PDB file of C-alpha atoms and ligand atoms in Angstrom:
ATOM      1  CA  MET A   1      29.358 -11.934  30.857  1.00 95.00           C
ATOM      2  CA  ASN A   2      27.652 -11.274  34.167  1.00 96.00           C
ATOM      3  CA  LEU A   3      25.052  -8.561  33.560  1.00 97.00           C
ATOM      4  CA  ASN A   4      25.090  -7.241  37.119  1.00 97.00           C
ATOM      5  CA  GLY A   5      26.312  -3.665  37.101  1.00 94.00           C
ATOM      6  CA  THR A   6      26.464  -3.414  33.293  1.00 98.00           C
ATOM      7  CA  ALA A   7      24.732  -0.957  30.971  1.00 98.00           C
ATOM      8  CA  ALA A   8      22.883  -2.155  27.882  1.00 98.00           C
ATOM      9  CA  LEU A   9      21.665   0.018  25.025  1.00 98.00           C
ATOM     10  CA  VAL A  10      18.657  -1.494  23.256  1.00 99.00           C
ATOM     11  CA  THR A  11      17.431   0.208  20.096  1.00 98.00           C
ATOM     12  CA  GLY A  12      13.720   0.326  19.346  1.00 98.00           C
ATOM     13  CA  ALA A  13      13.048  -0.547  22.992  1.00 98.00           C
ATOM     14  CA  GLY A  14       9.829   1.432  23.349  1.00 98.00           C
ATOM     15  CA  ARG A  15       7.641  -1.304  21.943  1.00 96.00           C
ATOM     16  CA  ARG A  16       7.250  -4.905  20.891  1.00 96.00           C
ATOM     17  CA  ILE A  17      10.384  -7.090  20.699  1.00 98.00           C
ATOM     18  CA  GLY A  18      12.856  -4.362  21.719  1.00 98.00           C
ATOM     19  CA  ARG A  19      10.936  -3.703  24.941  1.00 98.00           C
ATOM     20  CA  VAL A  20      10.879  -7.388  25.875  1.00 98.00           C
ATOM     21  CA  ILE A  21      14.644  -7.648  25.267  1.00 98.00           C
ATOM     22  CA  ALA A  22      15.289  -4.552  27.392  1.00 98.00           C
ATOM     23  CA  LEU A  23      13.230  -5.919  30.279  1.00 98.00           C
ATOM     24  CA  ALA A  24      14.904  -9.344  30.086  1.00 98.00           C
ATOM     25  CA  LEU A  25      18.351  -7.725  30.309  1.00 98.00           C
ATOM     26  CA  ALA A  26      17.178  -5.533  33.203  1.00 98.00           C
ATOM     27  CA  GLU A  27      15.809  -8.589  35.044  1.00 98.00           C
ATOM     28  CA  ARG A  28      19.295 -10.063  34.836  1.00 98.00           C
ATOM     29  CA  GLY A  29      20.925  -6.979  36.329  1.00 98.00           C
ATOM     30  CA  ALA A  30      21.667  -4.514  33.505  1.00 98.00           C
ATOM     31  CA  ASP A  31      20.852  -0.819  33.541  1.00 98.00           C
ATOM     32  CA  ILE A  32      19.132   0.090  30.288  1.00 98.00           C
ATOM     33  CA  ILE A  33      19.435   2.870  27.753  1.00 98.00           C
ATOM     34  CA  VAL A  34      16.034   2.767  26.059  1.00 98.00           C
ATOM     35  CA  HIS A  35      16.445   4.032  22.524  1.00 98.00           C
ATOM     36  CA  CYS A  36      13.350   5.098  20.622  1.00 98.00           C
ATOM     37  CA  TYR A  37      12.564   7.133  17.553  1.00 98.00           C
ATOM     38  CA  GLN A  38       8.957   8.362  17.650  1.00 98.00           C
ATOM     39  CA  SER A  39       7.463   6.269  20.481  1.00 98.00           C
ATOM     40  CA  ARG A  40       8.643   8.458  23.356  1.00 98.00           C
ATOM     41  CA  ALA A  41       5.683   7.661  25.627  1.00 98.00           C
ATOM     42  CA  ASP A  42       6.114   3.914  25.086  1.00 98.00           C
ATOM     43  CA  ALA A  43       9.843   4.260  25.767  1.00 98.00           C
ATOM     44  CA  GLU A  44       9.107   6.076  29.046  1.00 98.00           C
ATOM     45  CA  GLU A  45       6.821   3.174  29.956  1.00 98.00           C
ATOM     46  CA  THR A  46       9.661   0.698  29.230  1.00 98.00           C
ATOM     47  CA  ALA A  47      11.987   2.809  31.396  1.00 98.00           C
ATOM     48  CA  GLY A  48       9.418   2.781  34.214  1.00 98.00           C
ATOM     49  CA  GLN A  49       9.251  -1.006  34.033  1.00 98.00           C
ATOM     50  CA  VAL A  50      13.067  -1.183  34.153  1.00 98.00           C
ATOM     51  CA  ASN A  51      13.036   1.036  37.251  1.00 98.00           C
ATOM     52  CA  ARG A  52      10.459  -1.211  38.897  1.00 98.00           C
ATOM     53  CA  LEU A  53      12.942  -4.076  38.402  1.00 98.00           C
ATOM     54  CA  GLY A  54      15.410  -2.035  40.429  1.00 98.00           C
ATOM     55  CA  ARG A  55      17.617  -0.927  37.546  1.00 98.00           C
ATOM     56  CA  ARG A  56      18.483   2.493  36.176  1.00 98.00           C
ATOM     57  CA  ALA A  57      16.994   3.531  32.838  1.00 98.00           C
ATOM     58  CA  MET A  58      17.407   6.446  30.486  1.00 98.00           C
ATOM     59  CA  VAL A  59      15.295   7.212  27.419  1.00 98.00           C
ATOM     60  CA  LEU A  60      17.065   8.693  24.410  1.00 98.00           C
ATOM     61  CA  SER A  61      15.599   9.177  20.967  1.00 98.00           C
ATOM     62  CA  ALA A  62      17.313   9.366  17.606  1.00 98.00           C
ATOM     63  CA  ASP A  63      16.556   8.695  13.977  1.00 98.00           C
ATOM     64  CA  GLN A  64      19.110   5.969  13.364  1.00 98.00           C
ATOM     65  CA  ARG A  65      19.428   6.886   9.707  1.00 98.00           C
ATOM     66  CA  ASP A  66      21.352   9.935  10.938  1.00 98.00           C
ATOM     67  CA  TRP A  67      24.908   9.076  12.044  1.00 96.00           C
ATOM     68  CA  ASN A  68      25.378  12.380  13.873  1.00 98.00           C
ATOM     69  CA  ALA A  69      22.204  11.812  15.891  1.00 98.00           C
ATOM     70  CA  VAL A  70      23.290   8.258  16.741  1.00 98.00           C
ATOM     71  CA  GLU A  71      26.757   9.431  17.696  1.00 98.00           C
ATOM     72  CA  SER A  72      25.511  12.128  20.062  1.00 98.00           C
ATOM     73  CA  LEU A  73      23.006   9.690  21.640  1.00 98.00           C
ATOM     74  CA  CYS A  74      25.759   7.115  22.183  1.00 98.00           C
ATOM     75  CA  ARG A  75      28.125   9.735  23.595  1.00 98.00           C
ATOM     76  CA  GLN A  76      25.485  10.951  26.069  1.00 98.00           C
ATOM     77  CA  ALA A  77      24.616   7.400  27.131  1.00 98.00           C
ATOM     78  CA  TRP A  78      28.269   6.364  27.457  1.00 98.00           C
ATOM     79  CA  ASP A  79      29.095   9.394  29.599  1.00 98.00           C
ATOM     80  CA  THR A  80      26.002   9.023  31.791  1.00 98.00           C
ATOM     81  CA  PHE A  81      26.526   5.331  32.527  1.00 98.00           C
ATOM     82  CA  GLY A  82      30.321   5.427  32.523  1.00 97.00           C
ATOM     83  CA  GLY A  83      30.493   2.958  29.628  1.00 98.00           C
ATOM     84  CA  ILE A  84      28.212   0.516  27.827  1.00 98.00           C
ATOM     85  CA  GLU A  85      28.827  -3.233  27.813  1.00 98.00           C
ATOM     86  CA  VAL A  86      25.936  -4.452  25.631  1.00 98.00           C
ATOM     87  CA  LEU A  87      24.404  -3.137  22.415  1.00 98.00           C
ATOM     88  CA  VAL A  88      21.261  -4.752  21.010  1.00 99.00           C
ATOM     89  CA  ASN A  89      20.191  -3.496  17.593  1.00 99.00           C
ATOM     90  CA  SER A  90      16.469  -4.206  17.370  1.00 98.00           C
ATOM     91  CA  ALA A  91      15.019  -1.076  15.693  1.00 98.00           C
ATOM     92  CA  ALA A  92      14.049  -1.543  12.059  1.00 98.00           C
ATOM     93  CA  VAL A  93      11.386  -0.868   9.475  1.00 97.00           C
ATOM     94  CA  TYR A  94       9.559  -3.642   7.647  1.00 95.00           C
ATOM     95  CA  ARG A  95       6.956  -3.533   4.936  1.00 92.00           C
ATOM     96  CA  ARG A  96       6.078  -5.151   1.652  1.00 92.00           C
ATOM     97  CA  THR A  97       7.724  -3.518  -1.366  1.00 96.00           C
ATOM     98  CA  PRO A  98       6.646  -5.317  -4.563  1.00 95.00           C
ATOM     99  CA  LEU A  99       9.003  -4.691  -7.445  1.00 95.00           C
ATOM    100  CA  GLY A 100       6.399  -2.937  -9.558  1.00 93.00           C
ATOM    101  CA  ASP A 101       5.564  -0.359  -6.884  1.00 93.00           C
ATOM    102  CA  ILE A 102       8.853   0.283  -5.198  1.00 95.00           C
ATOM    103  CA  ALA A 103      10.144   3.856  -4.934  1.00 96.00           C
ATOM    104  CA  GLU A 104      13.712   5.004  -4.445  1.00 97.00           C
ATOM    105  CA  SER A 105      12.627   6.322  -1.045  1.00 97.00           C
ATOM    106  CA  ASP A 106      11.535   2.781   0.017  1.00 97.00           C
ATOM    107  CA  TRP A 107      14.986   1.434  -0.807  1.00 98.00           C
ATOM    108  CA  ASP A 108      16.739   4.312   0.982  1.00 98.00           C
ATOM    109  CA  GLU A 109      14.528   4.124   4.067  1.00 98.00           C
ATOM    110  CA  MET A 110      14.977   0.406   4.529  1.00 98.00           C
ATOM    111  CA  LEU A 111      18.694   0.230   3.810  1.00 98.00           C
ATOM    112  CA  ASP A 112      19.393   3.312   5.918  1.00 98.00           C
ATOM    113  CA  THR A 113      17.250   2.269   8.883  1.00 98.00           C
ATOM    114  CA  ASP A 114      17.857  -1.474   8.905  1.00 98.00           C
ATOM    115  CA  LEU A 115      21.535  -1.612   7.920  1.00 98.00           C
ATOM    116  CA  LYS A 116      23.207   1.780   8.216  1.00 98.00           C
ATOM    117  CA  GLY A 117      21.501   2.388  11.584  1.00 98.00           C
ATOM    118  CA  PRO A 118      22.841  -0.734  13.349  1.00 98.00           C
ATOM    119  CA  PHE A 119      26.260  -0.018  11.856  1.00 98.00           C
ATOM    120  CA  ALA A 120      26.149   3.552  13.171  1.00 98.00           C
ATOM    121  CA  PHE A 121      25.618   2.296  16.752  1.00 98.00           C
ATOM    122  CA  ALA A 122      28.295  -0.396  16.433  1.00 98.00           C
ATOM    123  CA  ARG A 123      30.759   1.955  14.793  1.00 98.00           C
ATOM    124  CA  PHE A 124      30.657   4.277  17.798  1.00 98.00           C
ATOM    125  CA  LEU A 125      30.323   1.742  20.633  1.00 98.00           C
ATOM    126  CA  GLY A 126      32.358  -1.209  19.284  1.00 98.00           C
ATOM    127  CA  PRO A 127      35.813   0.413  19.377  1.00 98.00           C
ATOM    128  CA  ARG A 128      35.118   1.873  22.822  1.00 98.00           C
ATOM    129  CA  MET A 129      34.040  -1.542  24.154  1.00 98.00           C
ATOM    130  CA  LYS A 130      37.184  -3.036  22.642  1.00 98.00           C
ATOM    131  CA  GLU A 131      39.352  -0.429  24.294  1.00 98.00           C
ATOM    132  CA  ARG A 132      37.656  -1.208  27.633  1.00 98.00           C
ATOM    133  CA  GLY A 133      38.329  -4.926  27.127  1.00 98.00           C
ATOM    134  CA  CYS A 134      34.811  -6.384  26.811  1.00 97.00           C
ATOM    135  CA  GLY A 135      31.454  -6.028  25.107  1.00 98.00           C
ATOM    136  CA  LYS A 136      28.638  -7.808  23.322  1.00 98.00           C
ATOM    137  CA  ILE A 137      26.879  -6.601  20.197  1.00 99.00           C
ATOM    138  CA  ILE A 138      23.763  -8.431  19.044  1.00 98.00           C
ATOM    139  CA  SER A 139      21.647  -7.461  16.064  1.00 99.00           C
ATOM    140  CA  ILE A 140      18.167  -8.800  15.414  1.00 98.00           C
ATOM    141  CA  SER A 141      18.263 -10.024  11.863  1.00 98.00           C
ATOM    142  CA  ASP A 142      15.637 -12.071  10.057  1.00 98.00           C
ATOM    143  CA  THR A 143      15.446 -15.557   8.640  1.00 97.00           C
ATOM    144  CA  ALA A 144      14.349 -13.774   5.434  1.00 95.00           C
ATOM    145  CA  ALA A 145      17.938 -12.583   4.976  1.00 97.00           C
ATOM    146  CA  ARG A 146      18.795 -16.054   3.640  1.00 94.00           C
ATOM    147  CA  MET A 147      15.713 -16.445   1.491  1.00 91.00           C
ATOM    148  CA  ILE A 148      15.299 -12.928   0.072  1.00 94.00           C
ATOM    149  CA  TRP A 149      11.504 -12.866  -0.296  1.00 93.00           C
ATOM    150  CA  PRO A 150      10.677 -11.355  -3.693  1.00 95.00           C
ATOM    151  CA  GLY A 151       8.023  -8.974  -2.303  1.00 94.00           C
ATOM    152  CA  TYR A 152      10.420  -7.653   0.358  1.00 95.00           C
ATOM    153  CA  ILE A 153      13.767  -7.254  -1.439  1.00 97.00           C
ATOM    154  CA  PRO A 154      15.077  -4.066   0.266  1.00 98.00           C
ATOM    155  CA  TYR A 155      14.239  -5.382   3.763  1.00 98.00           C
ATOM    156  CA  CYS A 156      15.819  -8.773   3.036  1.00 98.00           C
ATOM    157  CA  VAL A 157      18.908  -7.193   1.467  1.00 98.00           C
ATOM    158  CA  ALA A 158      19.299  -4.916   4.484  1.00 98.00           C
ATOM    159  CA  LYS A 159      19.079  -7.913   6.844  1.00 98.00           C
ATOM    160  CA  ALA A 160      21.527  -9.896   4.672  1.00 98.00           C
ATOM    161  CA  GLY A 161      23.772  -6.862   5.109  1.00 98.00           C
ATOM    162  CA  VAL A 162      23.295  -7.081   8.882  1.00 98.00           C
ATOM    163  CA  ASP A 163      24.507 -10.706   8.764  1.00 98.00           C
ATOM    164  CA  ALA A 164      27.563  -9.667   6.732  1.00 98.00           C
ATOM    165  CA  MET A 165      28.168  -6.691   9.021  1.00 98.00           C
ATOM    166  CA  THR A 166      28.050  -9.073  12.006  1.00 98.00           C
ATOM    167  CA  ARG A 167      30.830 -11.206  10.549  1.00 98.00           C
ATOM    168  CA  GLY A 168      32.936  -8.154   9.702  1.00 98.00           C
ATOM    169  CA  LEU A 169      32.506  -6.528  13.120  1.00 98.00           C
ATOM    170  CA  ALA A 170      33.205  -9.843  14.858  1.00 98.00           C
ATOM    171  CA  ARG A 171      36.638  -9.891  13.233  1.00 98.00           C
ATOM    172  CA  ALA A 172      37.325  -6.177  13.594  1.00 98.00           C
ATOM    173  CA  LEU A 173      36.451  -6.121  17.309  1.00 98.00           C
ATOM    174  CA  ALA A 174      37.991  -9.475  18.359  1.00 98.00           C
ATOM    175  CA  PRO A 175      39.093 -10.696  20.764  1.00 98.00           C
ATOM    176  CA  GLU A 176      37.560  -8.343  23.319  1.00 98.00           C
ATOM    177  CA  VAL A 177      34.059  -7.912  21.859  1.00 98.00           C
ATOM    178  CA  GLN A 178      31.737 -10.678  20.642  1.00 98.00           C
ATOM    179  CA  VAL A 179      29.393  -9.745  17.804  1.00 99.00           C
ATOM    180  CA  ASN A 180      26.454 -11.954  16.825  1.00 98.00           C
ATOM    181  CA  ALA A 181      23.036 -11.790  15.190  1.00 98.00           C
ATOM    182  CA  ILE A 182      19.741 -13.560  15.723  1.00 98.00           C
ATOM    183  CA  ALA A 183      17.826 -14.564  12.608  1.00 98.00           C
ATOM    184  CA  ALA A 184      14.293 -14.234  13.918  1.00 98.00           C
ATOM    185  CA  GLY A 185      11.365 -15.951  12.279  1.00 97.00           C
ATOM    186  CA  THR A 186       7.764 -14.897  12.704  1.00 93.00           C
ATOM    187  CA  VAL A 187       7.406 -13.454  16.160  1.00 94.00           C
ATOM    188  CA  LEU A 188       4.799 -10.699  15.990  1.00 92.00           C
ATOM    189  CA  TRP A 189       2.572 -10.482  12.943  1.00 88.00           C
ATOM    190  CA  PRO A 190       2.777  -7.315  10.859  1.00 80.00           C
ATOM    191  CA  ASP A 191      -0.354  -5.127  10.944  1.00 78.00           C
ATOM    192  CA  GLY A 192      -3.059  -6.343   8.573  1.00 82.00           C
ATOM    193  CA  PHE A 193      -1.909  -9.990   8.390  1.00 84.00           C
ATOM    194  CA  ASP A 194      -5.194 -11.939   8.416  1.00 91.00           C
ATOM    195  CA  ALA A 195      -5.827 -15.441   9.804  1.00 91.00           C
ATOM    196  CA  HIS A 196      -5.459 -17.045   6.368  1.00 92.00           C
ATOM    197  CA  GLN A 197      -2.091 -15.369   5.743  1.00 89.00           C
ATOM    198  CA  GLN A 198      -0.934 -16.407   9.209  1.00 91.00           C
ATOM    199  CA  GLU A 199      -1.926 -20.011   8.587  1.00 91.00           C
ATOM    200  CA  GLN A 200      -0.118 -19.982   5.234  1.00 89.00           C
ATOM    201  CA  ALA A 201       3.044 -18.564   6.782  1.00 88.00           C
ATOM    202  CA  LEU A 202       3.033 -21.116   9.598  1.00 93.00           C
ATOM    203  CA  GLY A 203       2.725 -23.891   7.009  1.00 93.00           C
ATOM    204  CA  HIS A 204       6.422 -23.221   6.250  1.00 92.00           C
ATOM    205  CA  VAL A 205       7.489 -23.425   9.901  1.00 95.00           C
ATOM    206  CA  PRO A 206       8.493 -26.958  10.967  1.00 96.00           C
ATOM    207  CA  LEU A 207       7.562 -26.216  14.590  1.00 96.00           C
ATOM    208  CA  ARG A 208       4.105 -25.086  13.329  1.00 93.00           C
ATOM    209  CA  ARG A 209       3.751 -21.988  15.474  1.00 94.00           C
ATOM    210  CA  ALA A 210       4.963 -18.430  15.680  1.00 95.00           C
ATOM    211  CA  GLY A 211       7.674 -17.558  18.156  1.00 97.00           C
ATOM    212  CA  SER A 212       7.303 -14.953  20.873  1.00 97.00           C
ATOM    213  CA  PRO A 213       9.316 -11.870  21.817  1.00 98.00           C
ATOM    214  CA  ALA A 214      10.406 -13.863  24.869  1.00 98.00           C
ATOM    215  CA  ASP A 215      12.026 -16.457  22.560  1.00 98.00           C
ATOM    216  CA  ILE A 216      14.147 -13.685  21.013  1.00 98.00           C
ATOM    217  CA  ALA A 217      14.938 -12.126  24.399  1.00 98.00           C
ATOM    218  CA  ARG A 218      16.076 -15.497  25.778  1.00 98.00           C
ATOM    219  CA  ALA A 219      18.424 -15.934  22.807  1.00 98.00           C
ATOM    220  CA  VAL A 220      19.834 -12.434  23.365  1.00 98.00           C
ATOM    221  CA  CYS A 221      20.416 -13.189  27.053  1.00 98.00           C
ATOM    222  CA  PHE A 222      22.051 -16.520  26.173  1.00 98.00           C
ATOM    223  CA  LEU A 223      24.481 -14.823  23.770  1.00 98.00           C
ATOM    224  CA  VAL A 224      25.262 -12.086  26.292  1.00 98.00           C
ATOM    225  CA  GLU A 225      25.611 -14.271  29.381  1.00 98.00           C
ATOM    226  CA  HIS A 226      26.940 -17.518  27.948  1.00 97.00           C
ATOM    227  CA  GLY A 227      28.314 -16.585  24.527  1.00 97.00           C
ATOM    228  CA  ASP A 228      31.876 -15.671  25.439  1.00 97.00           C
ATOM    229  CA  TYR A 229      33.229 -18.161  22.862  1.00 98.00           C
ATOM    230  CA  ILE A 230      30.664 -17.339  20.155  1.00 98.00           C
ATOM    231  CA  THR A 231      31.342 -14.579  17.664  1.00 98.00           C
ATOM    232  CA  GLY A 232      30.329 -13.867  14.078  1.00 98.00           C
ATOM    233  CA  ALA A 233      27.355 -16.233  14.370  1.00 98.00           C
ATOM    234  CA  VAL A 234      23.852 -15.758  13.017  1.00 98.00           C
ATOM    235  CA  LEU A 235      21.617 -17.839  15.271  1.00 98.00           C
ATOM    236  CA  PRO A 236      18.264 -18.854  13.787  1.00 98.00           C
ATOM    237  CA  VAL A 237      15.370 -18.492  16.247  1.00 98.00           C
ATOM    238  CA  ASP A 238      12.639 -19.247  13.747  1.00 97.00           C
ATOM    239  CA  GLY A 239      11.014 -22.590  14.560  1.00 97.00           C
ATOM    240  CA  GLY A 240      13.077 -24.121  11.739  1.00 96.00           C
ATOM    241  CA  ARG A 241      11.700 -21.788   9.037  1.00 95.00           C
ATOM    242  CA  HIS A 242      15.138 -21.556   7.365  1.00 95.00           C
ATOM    243  CA  LEU A 243      15.091 -25.312   6.690  1.00 94.00           C
ATOM    244  CA  GLU A 244      12.145 -25.023   4.315  1.00 88.00           C
ATOM    245  CA  GLY A 245      13.673 -22.664   1.759  1.00 73.00           C
TER     246      GLY A 245
HETATM  247  N1  NAP B 301       8.157  -8.923  14.343  1.00 86.25           N
HETATM  248  C1  NAP B 301       8.651 -10.057  13.859  1.00 86.25           C
HETATM  249  O1  NAP B 301       7.964 -11.075  13.790  1.00 86.25           O
HETATM  250  C2  NAP B 301      10.074 -10.082  13.366  1.00 86.25           C
HETATM  251  C3  NAP B 301      10.499 -11.177  12.592  1.00 86.25           C
HETATM  252  C4  NAP B 301      11.816 -11.235  12.168  1.00 86.25           C
HETATM  253  C5  NAP B 301      12.704 -10.226  12.504  1.00 86.25           C
HETATM  254  N2  NAP B 301      12.279  -9.167  13.250  1.00 86.25           N
HETATM  255  C6  NAP B 301      13.231  -8.114  13.593  1.00 86.25           C
HETATM  256  O2  NAP B 301      13.215  -7.936  15.003  1.00 86.25           O
HETATM  257  C7  NAP B 301      13.385  -6.549  15.312  1.00 86.25           C
HETATM  258  C8  NAP B 301      12.229  -6.064  16.186  1.00 86.25           C
HETATM  259  O3  NAP B 301      11.008  -6.339  15.524  1.00 86.25           O
HETATM  260  P1  NAP B 301       9.666  -5.555  15.877  1.00 86.25           P
HETATM  261  O4  NAP B 301       8.582  -6.192  15.096  1.00 86.25           O
HETATM  262  O5  NAP B 301       9.542  -5.413  17.353  1.00 86.25           O
HETATM  263  O6  NAP B 301      10.044  -4.152  15.230  1.00 86.25           O
HETATM  264  P2  NAP B 301       9.088  -2.904  14.877  1.00 86.25           P
HETATM  265  O7  NAP B 301       8.026  -2.798  15.898  1.00 86.25           O
HETATM  266  O8  NAP B 301       8.694  -2.983  13.460  1.00 86.25           O
HETATM  267  O9  NAP B 301      10.136  -1.704  14.987  1.00 86.25           O
HETATM  268  C9  NAP B 301      10.945  -1.547  16.127  1.00 86.25           C
HETATM  269  C10 NAP B 301      11.262  -0.100  16.331  1.00 86.25           C
HETATM  270  O10 NAP B 301      12.104   0.411  15.276  1.00 86.25           O
HETATM  271  C11 NAP B 301      12.117   1.806  15.474  1.00 86.25           C
HETATM  272  N3  NAP B 301      12.470   2.561  14.277  1.00 86.25           N
HETATM  273  C12 NAP B 301      11.818   2.593  13.080  1.00 86.25           C
HETATM  274  N4  NAP B 301      12.420   3.508  12.269  1.00 86.25           N
HETATM  275  C13 NAP B 301      13.451   4.058  12.971  1.00 86.25           C
HETATM  276  C14 NAP B 301      14.422   5.057  12.698  1.00 86.25           C
HETATM  277  N5  NAP B 301      14.473   5.696  11.523  1.00 86.25           N
HETATM  278  N6  NAP B 301      15.315   5.357  13.658  1.00 86.25           N
HETATM  279  C15 NAP B 301      15.290   4.729  14.861  1.00 86.25           C
HETATM  280  N7  NAP B 301      14.399   3.794  15.189  1.00 86.25           N
HETATM  281  C16 NAP B 301      13.478   3.454  14.252  1.00 86.25           C
HETATM  282  C17 NAP B 301      10.705   2.193  15.934  1.00 86.25           C
HETATM  283  O11 NAP B 301      10.866   3.046  17.057  1.00 86.25           O
HETATM  284  P3  NAP B 301       9.706   4.097  17.496  1.00 86.25           P
HETATM  285  O12 NAP B 301       8.488   3.249  17.713  1.00 86.25           O
HETATM  286  O13 NAP B 301      10.262   4.690  18.739  1.00 86.25           O
HETATM  287  O14 NAP B 301       9.534   5.076  16.379  1.00 86.25           O
HETATM  288  C18 NAP B 301      10.064   0.844  16.299  1.00 86.25           C
HETATM  289  O15 NAP B 301       9.403   0.842  17.530  1.00 86.25           O
HETATM  290  C19 NAP B 301      13.505  -5.829  13.976  1.00 86.25           C
HETATM  291  O16 NAP B 301      14.879  -5.672  13.674  1.00 86.25           O
HETATM  292  C20 NAP B 301      12.837  -6.773  12.995  1.00 86.25           C
HETATM  293  O17 NAP B 301      13.318  -6.618  11.680  1.00 86.25           O
HETATM  294  C21 NAP B 301      10.976  -9.074  13.690  1.00 86.25           C
END
């Protein structure tokens, strides 16, 4: 897909990885719908950077646990841009939830944000892309979806669900729309991860370093621009972390 003249909706694009993905797509010619939840000021900053690249940008916020909110955001974006060719699901929540401490609300928040949310966007946009004859949907999953870390079960289960959702959507939306996921490894450290924890984590990464948001953005751009014959795939971008179990 040539990104020139397309519109891309990137969730969680106010900050961190989502912002870098949004800017990479804008650099390649896409107008950007910058989705955010609470980081409105950061999202406006992303939109400003998109504008400085010569592309149109629109900031829209929604709690992606709420299907009605997602639907009205998507409707507004679709109508404003006259269609949307690319959806990148990057927004998520992540935190440690040891079995002994976990509350029902932790489970609900993570499953609703990290799995139901991406599905809500795809459920609205996917069929419309299909009807238009083309589209790309990419969700940022996690290498942890394969391993299911015991201290992070709801997050890992949600991401395993994202991988399963990707395969299901790929079949439901074929042949017009390609649906893939990226299984990211360590890219940006969670708050409070000290040097010792970082060193320990990197000990399980064959390439012996953390990735960068740019590594994830490049993989997104590859799947969008050169992935016309790739669908239902979960591409590891994790320095080989998945090889170590
Ligand atoms: N960081 C890593 O090393 C890493 C590793 C593997 C996989 N990943 C995956 O890569 C993606 C991006 O990672 P990240 O570290 O950049 O993410 P992040 O900073 O933890 O979160 C991204 C955005 O998700 C949004 N969000 C949270 N709850 C939401 C809700 N209820 N409704 C709508 N949006 C909500 C937040 O938007 P607001 O700020 O606007 O509230 C936040 O900025 C995530 O899917 C993550 O699981 C990241």
